[in-house]
mmCIF file with all atom_site columns, C-alpha atoms in Angstrom:
data_model
loop_
_atom_site.group_PDB
_atom_site.id
_atom_site.type_symbol
_atom_site.label_atom_id
_atom_site.label_alt_id
_atom_site.label_comp_id
_atom_site.label_asym_id
_atom_site.label_entity_id
_atom_site.label_seq_id
_atom_site.pdbx_PDB_ins_code
_atom_site.Cartn_x
_atom_site.Cartn_y
_atom_site.Cartn_z
_atom_site.occupancy
_atom_site.B_iso_or_equiv
_atom_site.pdbx_formal_charge
_atom_site.auth_seq_id
_atom_site.auth_comp_id
_atom_site.auth_asym_id
_atom_site.auth_atom_id
_atom_site.pdbx_PDB_model_num
ATOM 1   C CA . SER A 1 1   ? 127.659 125.518 159.657 1.00 64.00 ? 1   SER A CA 1
ATOM 2   C CA . ALA A 1 2   ? 125.112 123.672 157.619 1.00 75.00 ? 2   ALA A CA 1
ATOM 3   C CA . GLY A 1 3   ? 124.737 120.096 156.551 1.00 71.00 ? 3   GLY A CA 1
ATOM 4   C CA . VAL A 1 4   ? 122.721 117.705 154.487 1.00 72.00 ? 4   VAL A CA 1
ATOM 5   C CA . SER A 1 5   ? 122.080 114.022 155.168 1.00 66.00 ? 5   SER A CA 1
ATOM 6   C CA . VAL A 1 6   ? 120.703 111.803 152.385 1.00 63.00 ? 6   VAL A CA 1
ATOM 7   C CA . SER A 1 7   ? 119.885 108.108 152.530 1.00 66.00 ? 7   SER A CA 1
ATOM 8   C CA . VAL A 1 8   ? 120.971 106.497 149.261 1.00 64.00 ? 8   VAL A CA 1
ATOM 9   C CA . GLY A 1 9   ? 120.335 102.875 150.188 1.00 65.00 ? 9   GLY A CA 1
ATOM 10  C CA . ARG A 1 10  ? 117.295 101.355 151.831 1.00 66.00 ? 10  ARG A CA 1
ATOM 11  C CA . GLY A 1 11  ? 114.098 103.368 151.441 1.00 63.00 ? 11  GLY A CA 1
ATOM 12  C CA . ILE A 1 12  ? 115.220 105.590 148.578 1.00 65.00 ? 12  ILE A CA 1
ATOM 13  C CA . TRP A 1 13  ? 112.658 104.200 146.086 1.00 68.00 ? 13  TRP A CA 1
ATOM 14  C CA . MET A 1 14  ? 110.061 102.796 148.479 1.00 74.00 ? 14  MET A CA 1
ATOM 15  C CA . ASP A 1 15  ? 109.626 102.971 152.218 1.00 78.00 ? 15  ASP A CA 1
ATOM 16  C CA . LYS A 1 16  ? 106.940 101.367 154.386 1.00 83.00 ? 16  LYS A CA 1
ATOM 17  C CA . ARG A 1 17  ? 104.844 104.511 154.691 1.00 84.00 ? 17  ARG A CA 1
ATOM 18  C CA . MET A 1 18  ? 104.776 105.083 150.936 1.00 86.00 ? 18  MET A CA 1
ATOM 19  C CA . ALA A 1 19  ? 103.898 101.410 150.314 1.00 87.00 ? 19  ALA A CA 1
ATOM 20  C CA . VAL A 1 20  ? 101.047 101.464 152.824 1.00 89.00 ? 20  VAL A CA 1
ATOM 21  C CA . LEU A 1 21  ? 99.632  104.624 151.240 1.00 91.00 ? 21  LEU A CA 1
ATOM 22  C CA . LYS A 1 22  ? 99.782  103.189 147.710 1.00 91.00 ? 22  LYS A CA 1
ATOM 23  C CA . LYS A 1 23  ? 98.231  99.875  148.816 1.00 91.00 ? 23  LYS A CA 1
ATOM 24  C CA . ALA A 1 24  ? 95.439  101.713 150.655 1.00 93.00 ? 24  ALA A CA 1
ATOM 25  C CA . ARG A 1 25  ? 94.525  103.577 147.471 1.00 93.00 ? 25  ARG A CA 1
ATOM 26  C CA . LEU A 1 26  ? 94.588  100.356 145.462 1.00 91.00 ? 26  LEU A CA 1
ATOM 27  C CA . TYR A 1 27  ? 92.523  98.480  148.060 1.00 92.00 ? 27  TYR A CA 1
ATOM 28  C CA . ARG A 1 28  ? 89.921  101.256 148.020 1.00 94.00 ? 28  ARG A CA 1
ATOM 29  C CA . GLN A 1 29  ? 89.628  100.955 144.240 1.00 92.00 ? 29  GLN A CA 1
ATOM 30  C CA . GLN A 1 30  ? 89.551  97.155  144.509 1.00 91.00 ? 30  GLN A CA 1
ATOM 31  C CA . SER A 1 31  ? 86.740  97.278  147.060 1.00 94.00 ? 31  SER A CA 1
ATOM 32  C CA . GLN A 1 32  ? 84.756  99.554  144.715 1.00 93.00 ? 32  GLN A CA 1
ATOM 33  C CA . ALA A 1 33  ? 85.194  97.015  141.901 1.00 91.00 ? 33  ALA A CA 1
ATOM 34  C CA . ASP A 1 34  ? 84.181  94.183  144.276 1.00 93.00 ? 34  ASP A CA 1
ATOM 35  C CA . LEU A 1 35  ? 81.074  96.165  145.233 1.00 94.00 ? 35  LEU A CA 1
ATOM 36  C CA . GLU A 1 36  ? 80.158  96.501  141.545 1.00 91.00 ? 36  GLU A CA 1
ATOM 37  C CA . LEU A 1 37  ? 80.695  92.762  141.172 1.00 92.00 ? 37  LEU A CA 1
ATOM 38  C CA . LEU A 1 38  ? 78.287  92.074  144.049 1.00 93.00 ? 38  LEU A CA 1
ATOM 39  C CA . VAL A 1 39  ? 75.708  94.423  142.539 1.00 90.00 ? 39  VAL A CA 1
ATOM 40  C CA . ASN A 1 40  ? 76.038  92.583  139.217 1.00 87.00 ? 40  ASN A CA 1
ATOM 41  C CA . ALA A 1 41  ? 75.512  89.243  140.979 1.00 91.00 ? 41  ALA A CA 1
ATOM 42  C CA . LEU A 1 42  ? 72.423  90.622  142.724 1.00 91.00 ? 42  LEU A CA 1
ATOM 43  C CA . LEU A 1 43  ? 71.022  91.910  139.422 1.00 87.00 ? 43  LEU A CA 1
ATOM 44  C CA . PHE A 1 44  ? 71.655  88.500  137.881 1.00 89.00 ? 44  PHE A CA 1
ATOM 45  C CA . GLU A 1 45  ? 69.743  86.742  140.671 1.00 93.00 ? 45  GLU A CA 1
ATOM 46  C CA . ALA A 1 46  ? 66.895  89.258  140.403 1.00 90.00 ? 46  ALA A CA 1
ATOM 47  C CA . SER A 1 47  ? 66.680  88.790  136.634 1.00 87.00 ? 47  SER A CA 1
ATOM 48  C CA . LEU A 1 48  ? 66.588  84.987  137.093 1.00 92.00 ? 48  LEU A CA 1
ATOM 49  C CA . ALA A 1 49  ? 63.730  85.406  139.571 1.00 93.00 ? 49  ALA A CA 1
ATOM 50  C CA . TYR A 1 50  ? 61.896  87.656  137.099 1.00 90.00 ? 50  TYR A CA 1
ATOM 51  C CA . PHE A 1 51  ? 62.273  85.182  134.242 1.00 90.00 ? 51  PHE A CA 1
ATOM 52  C CA . ASP A 1 52  ? 61.127  82.320  136.486 1.00 95.00 ? 52  ASP A CA 1
ATOM 53  C CA . TRP A 1 53  ? 58.037  84.401  137.278 1.00 93.00 ? 53  TRP A CA 1
ATOM 54  C CA . LEU A 1 54  ? 57.496  85.073  133.565 1.00 92.00 ? 54  LEU A CA 1
ATOM 55  C CA . GLN A 1 55  ? 57.801  81.347  132.796 1.00 94.00 ? 55  GLN A CA 1
ATOM 56  C CA . ALA A 1 56  ? 55.351  80.459  135.583 1.00 95.00 ? 56  ALA A CA 1
ATOM 57  C CA . TYR A 1 57  ? 52.916  83.101  134.310 1.00 94.00 ? 57  TYR A CA 1
ATOM 58  C CA . GLN A 1 58  ? 53.101  81.749  130.760 1.00 94.00 ? 58  GLN A CA 1
ATOM 59  C CA . ASP A 1 59  ? 52.630  78.191  132.065 1.00 95.00 ? 59  ASP A CA 1
ATOM 60  C CA . LEU A 1 60  ? 49.549  79.415  133.933 1.00 95.00 ? 60  LEU A CA 1
ATOM 61  C CA . ALA A 1 61  ? 48.085  80.783  130.695 1.00 94.00 ? 61  ALA A CA 1
ATOM 62  C CA . VAL A 1 62  ? 48.694  77.429  128.992 1.00 95.00 ? 62  VAL A CA 1
ATOM 63  C CA . PHE A 1 63  ? 46.972  75.525  131.800 1.00 96.00 ? 63  PHE A CA 1
ATOM 64  C CA . GLU A 1 64  ? 44.010  77.925  131.673 1.00 95.00 ? 64  GLU A CA 1
ATOM 65  C CA . GLY A 1 65  ? 43.657  77.008  127.996 1.00 95.00 ? 65  GLY A CA 1
ATOM 66  C CA . PHE A 1 66  ? 43.818  73.307  128.908 1.00 95.00 ? 66  PHE A CA 1
ATOM 67  C CA . VAL A 1 67  ? 40.982  73.748  131.409 1.00 95.00 ? 67  VAL A CA 1
ATOM 68  C CA . ARG A 1 68  ? 38.843  75.606  128.848 1.00 95.00 ? 68  ARG A CA 1
ATOM 69  C CA . ASN A 1 69  ? 39.378  72.830  126.309 1.00 94.00 ? 69  ASN A CA 1
ATOM 70  C CA . ALA A 1 70  ? 38.665  70.124  128.904 1.00 93.00 ? 70  ALA A CA 1
ATOM 71  C CA . ARG A 1 71  ? 35.428  71.932  129.881 1.00 93.00 ? 71  ARG A CA 1
ATOM 72  C CA . VAL A 1 72  ? 34.298  72.082  126.235 1.00 93.00 ? 72  VAL A CA 1
ATOM 73  C CA . ARG A 1 73  ? 35.092  68.392  125.873 1.00 90.00 ? 73  ARG A CA 1
ATOM 74  C CA . LEU A 1 74  ? 33.280  67.599  129.135 1.00 90.00 ? 74  LEU A CA 1
ATOM 75  C CA . GLU A 1 75  ? 30.183  69.429  127.877 1.00 89.00 ? 75  GLU A CA 1
ATOM 76  C CA . GLY A 1 76  ? 30.309  67.711  124.479 1.00 88.00 ? 76  GLY A CA 1
ATOM 77  C CA . ILE A 1 77  ? 30.978  64.101  125.527 1.00 88.00 ? 77  ILE A CA 1
ATOM 78  C CA . PRO A 1 78  ? 27.682  63.546  127.422 1.00 86.00 ? 78  PRO A CA 1
ATOM 79  C CA . GLN A 1 79  ? 25.716  64.868  124.451 1.00 85.00 ? 79  GLN A CA 1
ATOM 80  C CA . SER A 1 80  ? 27.600  62.474  122.138 1.00 85.00 ? 80  SER A CA 1
ATOM 81  C CA . ALA A 1 81  ? 26.926  59.633  124.596 1.00 83.00 ? 81  ALA A CA 1
ATOM 82  C CA . LEU A 1 82  ? 23.205  60.455  124.639 1.00 82.00 ? 82  LEU A CA 1
ATOM 83  C CA . ALA A 1 83  ? 23.170  60.482  120.840 1.00 82.00 ? 83  ALA A CA 1
ATOM 84  C CA . GLY A 1 84  ? 24.838  57.072  120.853 1.00 81.00 ? 84  GLY A CA 1
ATOM 85  C CA . ASP A 1 85  ? 28.099  58.173  119.153 1.00 83.00 ? 85  ASP A CA 1
ATOM 86  C CA . ARG A 1 86  ? 30.223  57.377  122.208 1.00 83.00 ? 86  ARG A CA 1
ATOM 87  C CA . PRO A 1 87  ? 30.007  54.941  125.094 1.00 85.00 ? 87  PRO A CA 1
ATOM 88  C CA . THR A 1 88  ? 28.824  56.361  128.429 1.00 83.00 ? 88  THR A CA 1
ATOM 89  C CA . ILE A 1 89  ? 32.163  55.521  130.078 1.00 85.00 ? 89  ILE A CA 1
ATOM 90  C CA . ASP A 1 90  ? 33.734  58.344  128.053 1.00 86.00 ? 90  ASP A CA 1
ATOM 91  C CA . THR A 1 91  ? 31.838  60.837  130.221 1.00 88.00 ? 91  THR A CA 1
ATOM 92  C CA . VAL A 1 92  ? 33.665  59.489  133.286 1.00 90.00 ? 92  VAL A CA 1
ATOM 93  C CA . GLU A 1 93  ? 36.986  59.766  131.478 1.00 91.00 ? 93  GLU A CA 1
ATOM 94  C CA . ALA A 1 94  ? 36.138  63.362  130.448 1.00 90.00 ? 94  ALA A CA 1
ATOM 95  C CA . ARG A 1 95  ? 35.300  64.284  134.062 1.00 92.00 ? 95  ARG A CA 1
ATOM 96  C CA . ILE A 1 96  ? 38.603  62.765  135.258 1.00 94.00 ? 96  ILE A CA 1
ATOM 97  C CA . ALA A 1 97  ? 40.514  64.657  132.566 1.00 93.00 ? 97  ALA A CA 1
ATOM 98  C CA . PHE A 1 98  ? 38.733  67.898  133.519 1.00 95.00 ? 98  PHE A CA 1
ATOM 99  C CA . ALA A 1 99  ? 39.527  67.361  137.217 1.00 95.00 ? 99  ALA A CA 1
ATOM 100 C CA . ASN A 1 100 ? 43.192  66.662  136.362 1.00 95.00 ? 100 ASN A CA 1
ATOM 101 C CA . ARG A 1 101 ? 43.391  69.835  134.269 1.00 95.00 ? 101 ARG A CA 1
ATOM 102 C CA . ARG A 1 102 ? 41.884  71.900  137.091 1.00 96.00 ? 102 ARG A CA 1
ATOM 103 C CA . LEU A 1 103 ? 44.412  70.402  139.515 1.00 97.00 ? 103 LEU A CA 1
ATOM 104 C CA . SER A 1 104 ? 47.257  71.254  137.139 1.00 95.00 ? 104 SER A CA 1
ATOM 105 C CA . LEU A 1 105 ? 45.874  74.790  136.856 1.00 96.00 ? 105 LEU A CA 1
ATOM 106 C CA . GLU A 1 106 ? 45.867  75.209  140.641 1.00 97.00 ? 106 GLU A CA 1
ATOM 107 C CA . GLN A 1 107 ? 49.445  73.936  140.817 1.00 96.00 ? 107 GLN A CA 1
ATOM 108 C CA . ALA A 1 108 ? 50.424  76.452  138.140 1.00 96.00 ? 108 ALA A CA 1
ATOM 109 C CA . ARG A 1 109 ? 48.748  79.223  140.173 1.00 95.00 ? 109 ARG A CA 1
ATOM 110 C CA . VAL A 1 110 ? 50.751  78.198  143.233 1.00 96.00 ? 110 VAL A CA 1
ATOM 111 C CA . ARG A 1 111 ? 54.003  78.209  141.218 1.00 96.00 ? 111 ARG A CA 1
ATOM 112 C CA . THR A 1 112 ? 53.157  81.641  139.809 1.00 94.00 ? 112 THR A CA 1
ATOM 113 C CA . THR A 1 113 ? 52.459  82.998  143.290 1.00 93.00 ? 113 THR A CA 1
ATOM 114 C CA . GLN A 1 114 ? 55.717  81.552  144.621 1.00 94.00 ? 114 GLN A CA 1
ATOM 115 C CA . ALA A 1 115 ? 57.659  83.042  141.707 1.00 94.00 ? 115 ALA A CA 1
ATOM 116 C CA . ALA A 1 116 ? 56.008  86.442  142.310 1.00 93.00 ? 116 ALA A CA 1
ATOM 117 C CA . LEU A 1 117 ? 57.015  86.268  145.976 1.00 92.00 ? 117 LEU A CA 1
ATOM 118 C CA . GLU A 1 118 ? 60.582  85.448  144.917 1.00 93.00 ? 118 GLU A CA 1
ATOM 119 C CA . VAL A 1 119 ? 60.589  88.542  142.703 1.00 91.00 ? 119 VAL A CA 1
ATOM 120 C CA . SER A 1 120 ? 59.237  90.565  145.632 1.00 91.00 ? 120 SER A CA 1
ATOM 121 C CA . THR A 1 121 ? 62.375  89.797  147.648 1.00 90.00 ? 121 THR A CA 1
ATOM 122 C CA . TYR A 1 122 ? 64.286  92.053  145.239 1.00 89.00 ? 122 TYR A CA 1
ATOM 123 C CA . LEU A 1 123 ? 61.810  94.941  145.338 1.00 87.00 ? 123 LEU A CA 1
ATOM 124 C CA . TRP A 1 124 ? 62.523  97.662  147.894 1.00 84.00 ? 124 TRP A CA 1
ATOM 125 C CA . LEU A 1 125 ? 61.573  101.307 148.207 1.00 84.00 ? 125 LEU A CA 1
ATOM 126 C CA . GLU A 1 126 ? 64.188  103.953 148.927 1.00 82.00 ? 126 GLU A CA 1
ATOM 127 C CA . ASP A 1 127 ? 63.208  103.980 152.622 1.00 80.00 ? 127 ASP A CA 1
ATOM 128 C CA . ASP A 1 128 ? 64.248  100.306 152.971 1.00 81.00 ? 128 ASP A CA 1
ATOM 129 C CA . LEU A 1 129 ? 60.638  99.207  152.851 1.00 84.00 ? 129 LEU A CA 1
ATOM 130 C CA . PRO A 1 130 ? 59.956  95.894  151.109 1.00 83.00 ? 130 PRO A CA 1
ATOM 131 C CA . VAL A 1 131 ? 57.394  95.821  148.304 1.00 83.00 ? 131 VAL A CA 1
ATOM 132 C CA . GLU A 1 132 ? 55.141  92.852  147.614 1.00 84.00 ? 132 GLU A CA 1
ATOM 133 C CA . LEU A 1 133 ? 53.739  92.262  144.147 1.00 82.00 ? 133 LEU A CA 1
ATOM 134 C CA . GLN A 1 134 ? 49.979  92.426  144.069 1.00 83.00 ? 134 GLN A CA 1
ATOM 135 C CA . SER A 1 135 ? 47.978  89.676  142.395 1.00 81.00 ? 135 SER A CA 1
ATOM 136 C CA . TRP A 1 136 ? 46.913  91.959  139.531 1.00 85.00 ? 136 TRP A CA 1
ATOM 137 C CA . VAL A 1 137 ? 50.543  92.709  138.575 1.00 85.00 ? 137 VAL A CA 1
ATOM 138 C CA . VAL A 1 138 ? 51.725  90.515  135.731 1.00 85.00 ? 138 VAL A CA 1
ATOM 139 C CA . PRO A 1 139 ? 55.099  90.250  134.007 1.00 86.00 ? 139 PRO A CA 1
ATOM 140 C CA . GLU A 1 140 ? 55.602  91.748  130.586 1.00 83.00 ? 140 GLU A CA 1
ATOM 141 C CA . VAL A 1 141 ? 54.925  89.060  128.015 1.00 77.00 ? 141 VAL A CA 1
ATOM 142 C CA . ASN A 1 142 ? 57.666  90.220  125.610 1.00 76.00 ? 142 ASN A CA 1
ATOM 143 C CA . PRO A 1 143 ? 60.357  91.659  127.903 1.00 73.00 ? 143 PRO A CA 1
ATOM 144 C CA . ALA A 1 144 ? 63.295  91.709  125.469 1.00 69.00 ? 144 ALA A CA 1
ATOM 145 C CA . LEU A 1 145 ? 63.592  95.483  125.036 1.00 68.00 ? 145 LEU A CA 1
ATOM 146 C CA . SER A 1 146 ? 62.365  96.651  128.427 1.00 73.00 ? 146 SER A CA 1
ATOM 147 C CA . VAL A 1 147 ? 64.714  94.342  130.364 1.00 68.00 ? 147 VAL A CA 1
ATOM 148 C CA . ASP A 1 148 ? 67.671  95.462  128.269 1.00 68.00 ? 148 ASP A CA 1
ATOM 149 C CA . ARG A 1 149 ? 66.701  99.085  128.874 1.00 71.00 ? 149 ARG A CA 1
ATOM 150 C CA . ALA A 1 150 ? 66.244  98.539  132.635 1.00 69.00 ? 150 ALA A CA 1
ATOM 151 C CA . LEU A 1 151 ? 69.630  96.829  132.998 1.00 65.00 ? 151 LEU A CA 1
ATOM 152 C CA . GLY A 1 152 ? 71.398  99.326  130.742 1.00 66.00 ? 152 GLY A CA 1
ATOM 153 C CA . LEU A 1 153 ? 72.193  96.708  128.113 1.00 63.00 ? 153 LEU A CA 1
ATOM 154 C CA . ASP A 1 154 ? 70.666  98.666  125.240 1.00 59.00 ? 154 ASP A CA 1
ATOM 155 C CA . LEU A 1 155 ? 73.784  100.815 124.870 1.00 61.00 ? 155 LEU A CA 1
ATOM 156 C CA . GLU A 1 156 ? 76.156  100.043 122.043 1.00 62.00 ? 156 GLU A CA 1
ATOM 157 C CA . LEU A 1 157 ? 79.292  98.971  123.890 1.00 57.00 ? 157 LEU A CA 1
ATOM 158 C CA . GLY A 1 158 ? 82.174  97.307  122.144 1.00 57.00 ? 158 GLY A CA 1
ATOM 159 C CA . GLU A 1 159 ? 83.823  94.120  123.310 1.00 60.00 ? 159 GLU A CA 1
ATOM 160 C CA . ASP A 1 160 ? 86.950  96.079  124.269 1.00 59.00 ? 160 ASP A CA 1
ATOM 161 C CA . TRP A 1 161 ? 84.922  98.102  126.771 1.00 57.00 ? 161 TRP A CA 1
ATOM 162 C CA . ILE A 1 162 ? 83.315  94.998  128.235 1.00 62.00 ? 162 ILE A CA 1
ATOM 163 C CA . SER A 1 163 ? 86.618  93.240  128.834 1.00 65.00 ? 163 SER A CA 1
ATOM 164 C CA . ALA A 1 164 ? 88.389  96.360  130.122 1.00 68.00 ? 164 ALA A CA 1
ATOM 165 C CA . GLU A 1 165 ? 85.612  97.550  132.414 1.00 77.00 ? 165 GLU A CA 1
ATOM 166 C CA . HIS A 1 166 ? 84.511  94.253  133.923 1.00 81.00 ? 166 HIS A CA 1
ATOM 167 C CA . PRO A 1 167 ? 84.556  94.614  137.738 1.00 85.00 ? 167 PRO A CA 1
ATOM 168 C CA . LYS A 1 168 ? 86.243  91.256  138.306 1.00 87.00 ? 168 LYS A CA 1
ATOM 169 C CA . LEU A 1 169 ? 89.079  92.109  135.940 1.00 87.00 ? 169 LEU A CA 1
ATOM 170 C CA . ARG A 1 170 ? 89.522  95.535  137.518 1.00 87.00 ? 170 ARG A CA 1
ATOM 171 C CA . SER A 1 171 ? 89.524  94.007  141.011 1.00 89.00 ? 171 SER A CA 1
ATOM 172 C CA . LEU A 1 172 ? 92.185  91.511  140.009 1.00 89.00 ? 172 LEU A CA 1
ATOM 173 C CA . GLN A 1 173 ? 94.227  94.280  138.350 1.00 90.00 ? 173 GLN A CA 1
ATOM 174 C CA . TYR A 1 174 ? 94.169  96.341  141.562 1.00 91.00 ? 174 TYR A CA 1
ATOM 175 C CA . LYS A 1 175 ? 95.166  93.279  143.549 1.00 92.00 ? 175 LYS A CA 1
ATOM 176 C CA . LEU A 1 176 ? 98.111  92.679  141.207 1.00 92.00 ? 176 LEU A CA 1
ATOM 177 C CA . GLU A 1 177 ? 99.176  96.304  141.554 1.00 92.00 ? 177 GLU A CA 1
ATOM 178 C CA . ALA A 1 178 ? 99.037  96.026  145.366 1.00 91.00 ? 178 ALA A CA 1
ATOM 179 C CA . LEU A 1 179 ? 101.175 92.880  145.206 1.00 91.00 ? 179 LEU A CA 1
ATOM 180 C CA . ASP A 1 180 ? 103.605 94.750  142.948 1.00 92.00 ? 180 ASP A CA 1
ATOM 181 C CA . VAL A 1 181 ? 103.876 97.533  145.553 1.00 90.00 ? 181 VAL A CA 1
ATOM 182 C CA . GLU A 1 182 ? 104.589 94.897  148.203 1.00 89.00 ? 182 GLU A CA 1
ATOM 183 C CA . ARG A 1 183 ? 107.281 93.386  145.950 1.00 89.00 ? 183 ARG A CA 1
ATOM 184 C CA . GLN A 1 184 ? 108.879 96.803  145.454 1.00 86.00 ? 184 GLN A CA 1
ATOM 185 C CA . LEU A 1 185 ? 108.907 97.390  149.214 1.00 83.00 ? 185 LEU A CA 1
ATOM 186 C CA . LYS A 1 186 ? 110.580 94.039  149.865 1.00 84.00 ? 186 LYS A CA 1
ATOM 187 C CA . ALA A 1 187 ? 113.117 94.692  147.112 1.00 81.00 ? 187 ALA A CA 1
ATOM 188 C CA . SER A 1 188 ? 113.845 98.080  148.660 1.00 80.00 ? 188 SER A CA 1
ATOM 189 C CA . ARG A 1 189 ? 114.457 96.453  152.045 1.00 76.00 ? 189 ARG A CA 1
ATOM 190 C CA . LEU A 1 190 ? 117.207 94.314  150.500 1.00 75.00 ? 190 LEU A CA 1
ATOM 191 C CA . LEU A 1 191 ? 119.303 97.422  149.831 1.00 72.00 ? 191 LEU A CA 1
ATOM 192 C CA . PRO A 1 192 ? 121.895 98.319  152.457 1.00 72.00 ? 192 PRO A CA 1
ATOM 193 C CA . GLU A 1 193 ? 121.490 101.350 154.702 1.00 73.00 ? 193 GLU A CA 1
ATOM 194 C CA . ILE A 1 194 ? 123.804 104.046 153.373 1.00 70.00 ? 194 ILE A CA 1
ATOM 195 C CA . ASP A 1 195 ? 123.568 107.655 154.551 1.00 68.00 ? 195 ASP A CA 1
ATOM 196 C CA . LEU A 1 196 ? 125.596 110.402 152.904 1.00 67.00 ? 196 LEU A CA 1
ATOM 197 C CA . GLU A 1 197 ? 126.301 113.507 154.947 1.00 73.00 ? 197 GLU A CA 1
ATOM 198 C CA . TYR A 1 198 ? 127.813 116.790 153.885 1.00 73.00 ? 198 TYR A CA 1
ATOM 199 C CA . ASN A 1 199 ? 128.603 119.525 156.365 1.00 75.00 ? 199 ASN A CA 1
#
């Protein structure tokens, strides 16, 4: 004798084992998308640190120009005062202005150093060794093309690709699919248990 037993009710479309397997695959894909999202956030923070460093470096160059101009003025005012073109008090004012410009320059140097140290927090070698920017390293003055190239933004990608491939959207899509699997499992559990047997 031979026989066959088939369940035609609960578990025919989805059982717990099948649901767990499908959700595990979806969660693995979701975690990959979340990892890409974290990497994007880290790149964003690193690029902000770089642009802060670039701004501090450009401010430093401006303050160096201010000090040069204040020095020229400081050298010229006493000669004008000796010639009688200006009052002698202007020499005191020129010295104060020069001292203020030098102080502003030192503050700009400190800001530049702090910004360089902030950039250094994102620089690591492959052996998990941190890298510190040396004082002779300066940011690129016109970084538009090189930053785009470094971040992979120089590729011609359409808006459809950007919206379809965004890690956050993919993560949410995988989460929705996992919830749909859970819904299917619960709907399958509502079916009655019916077993057909033929001997």
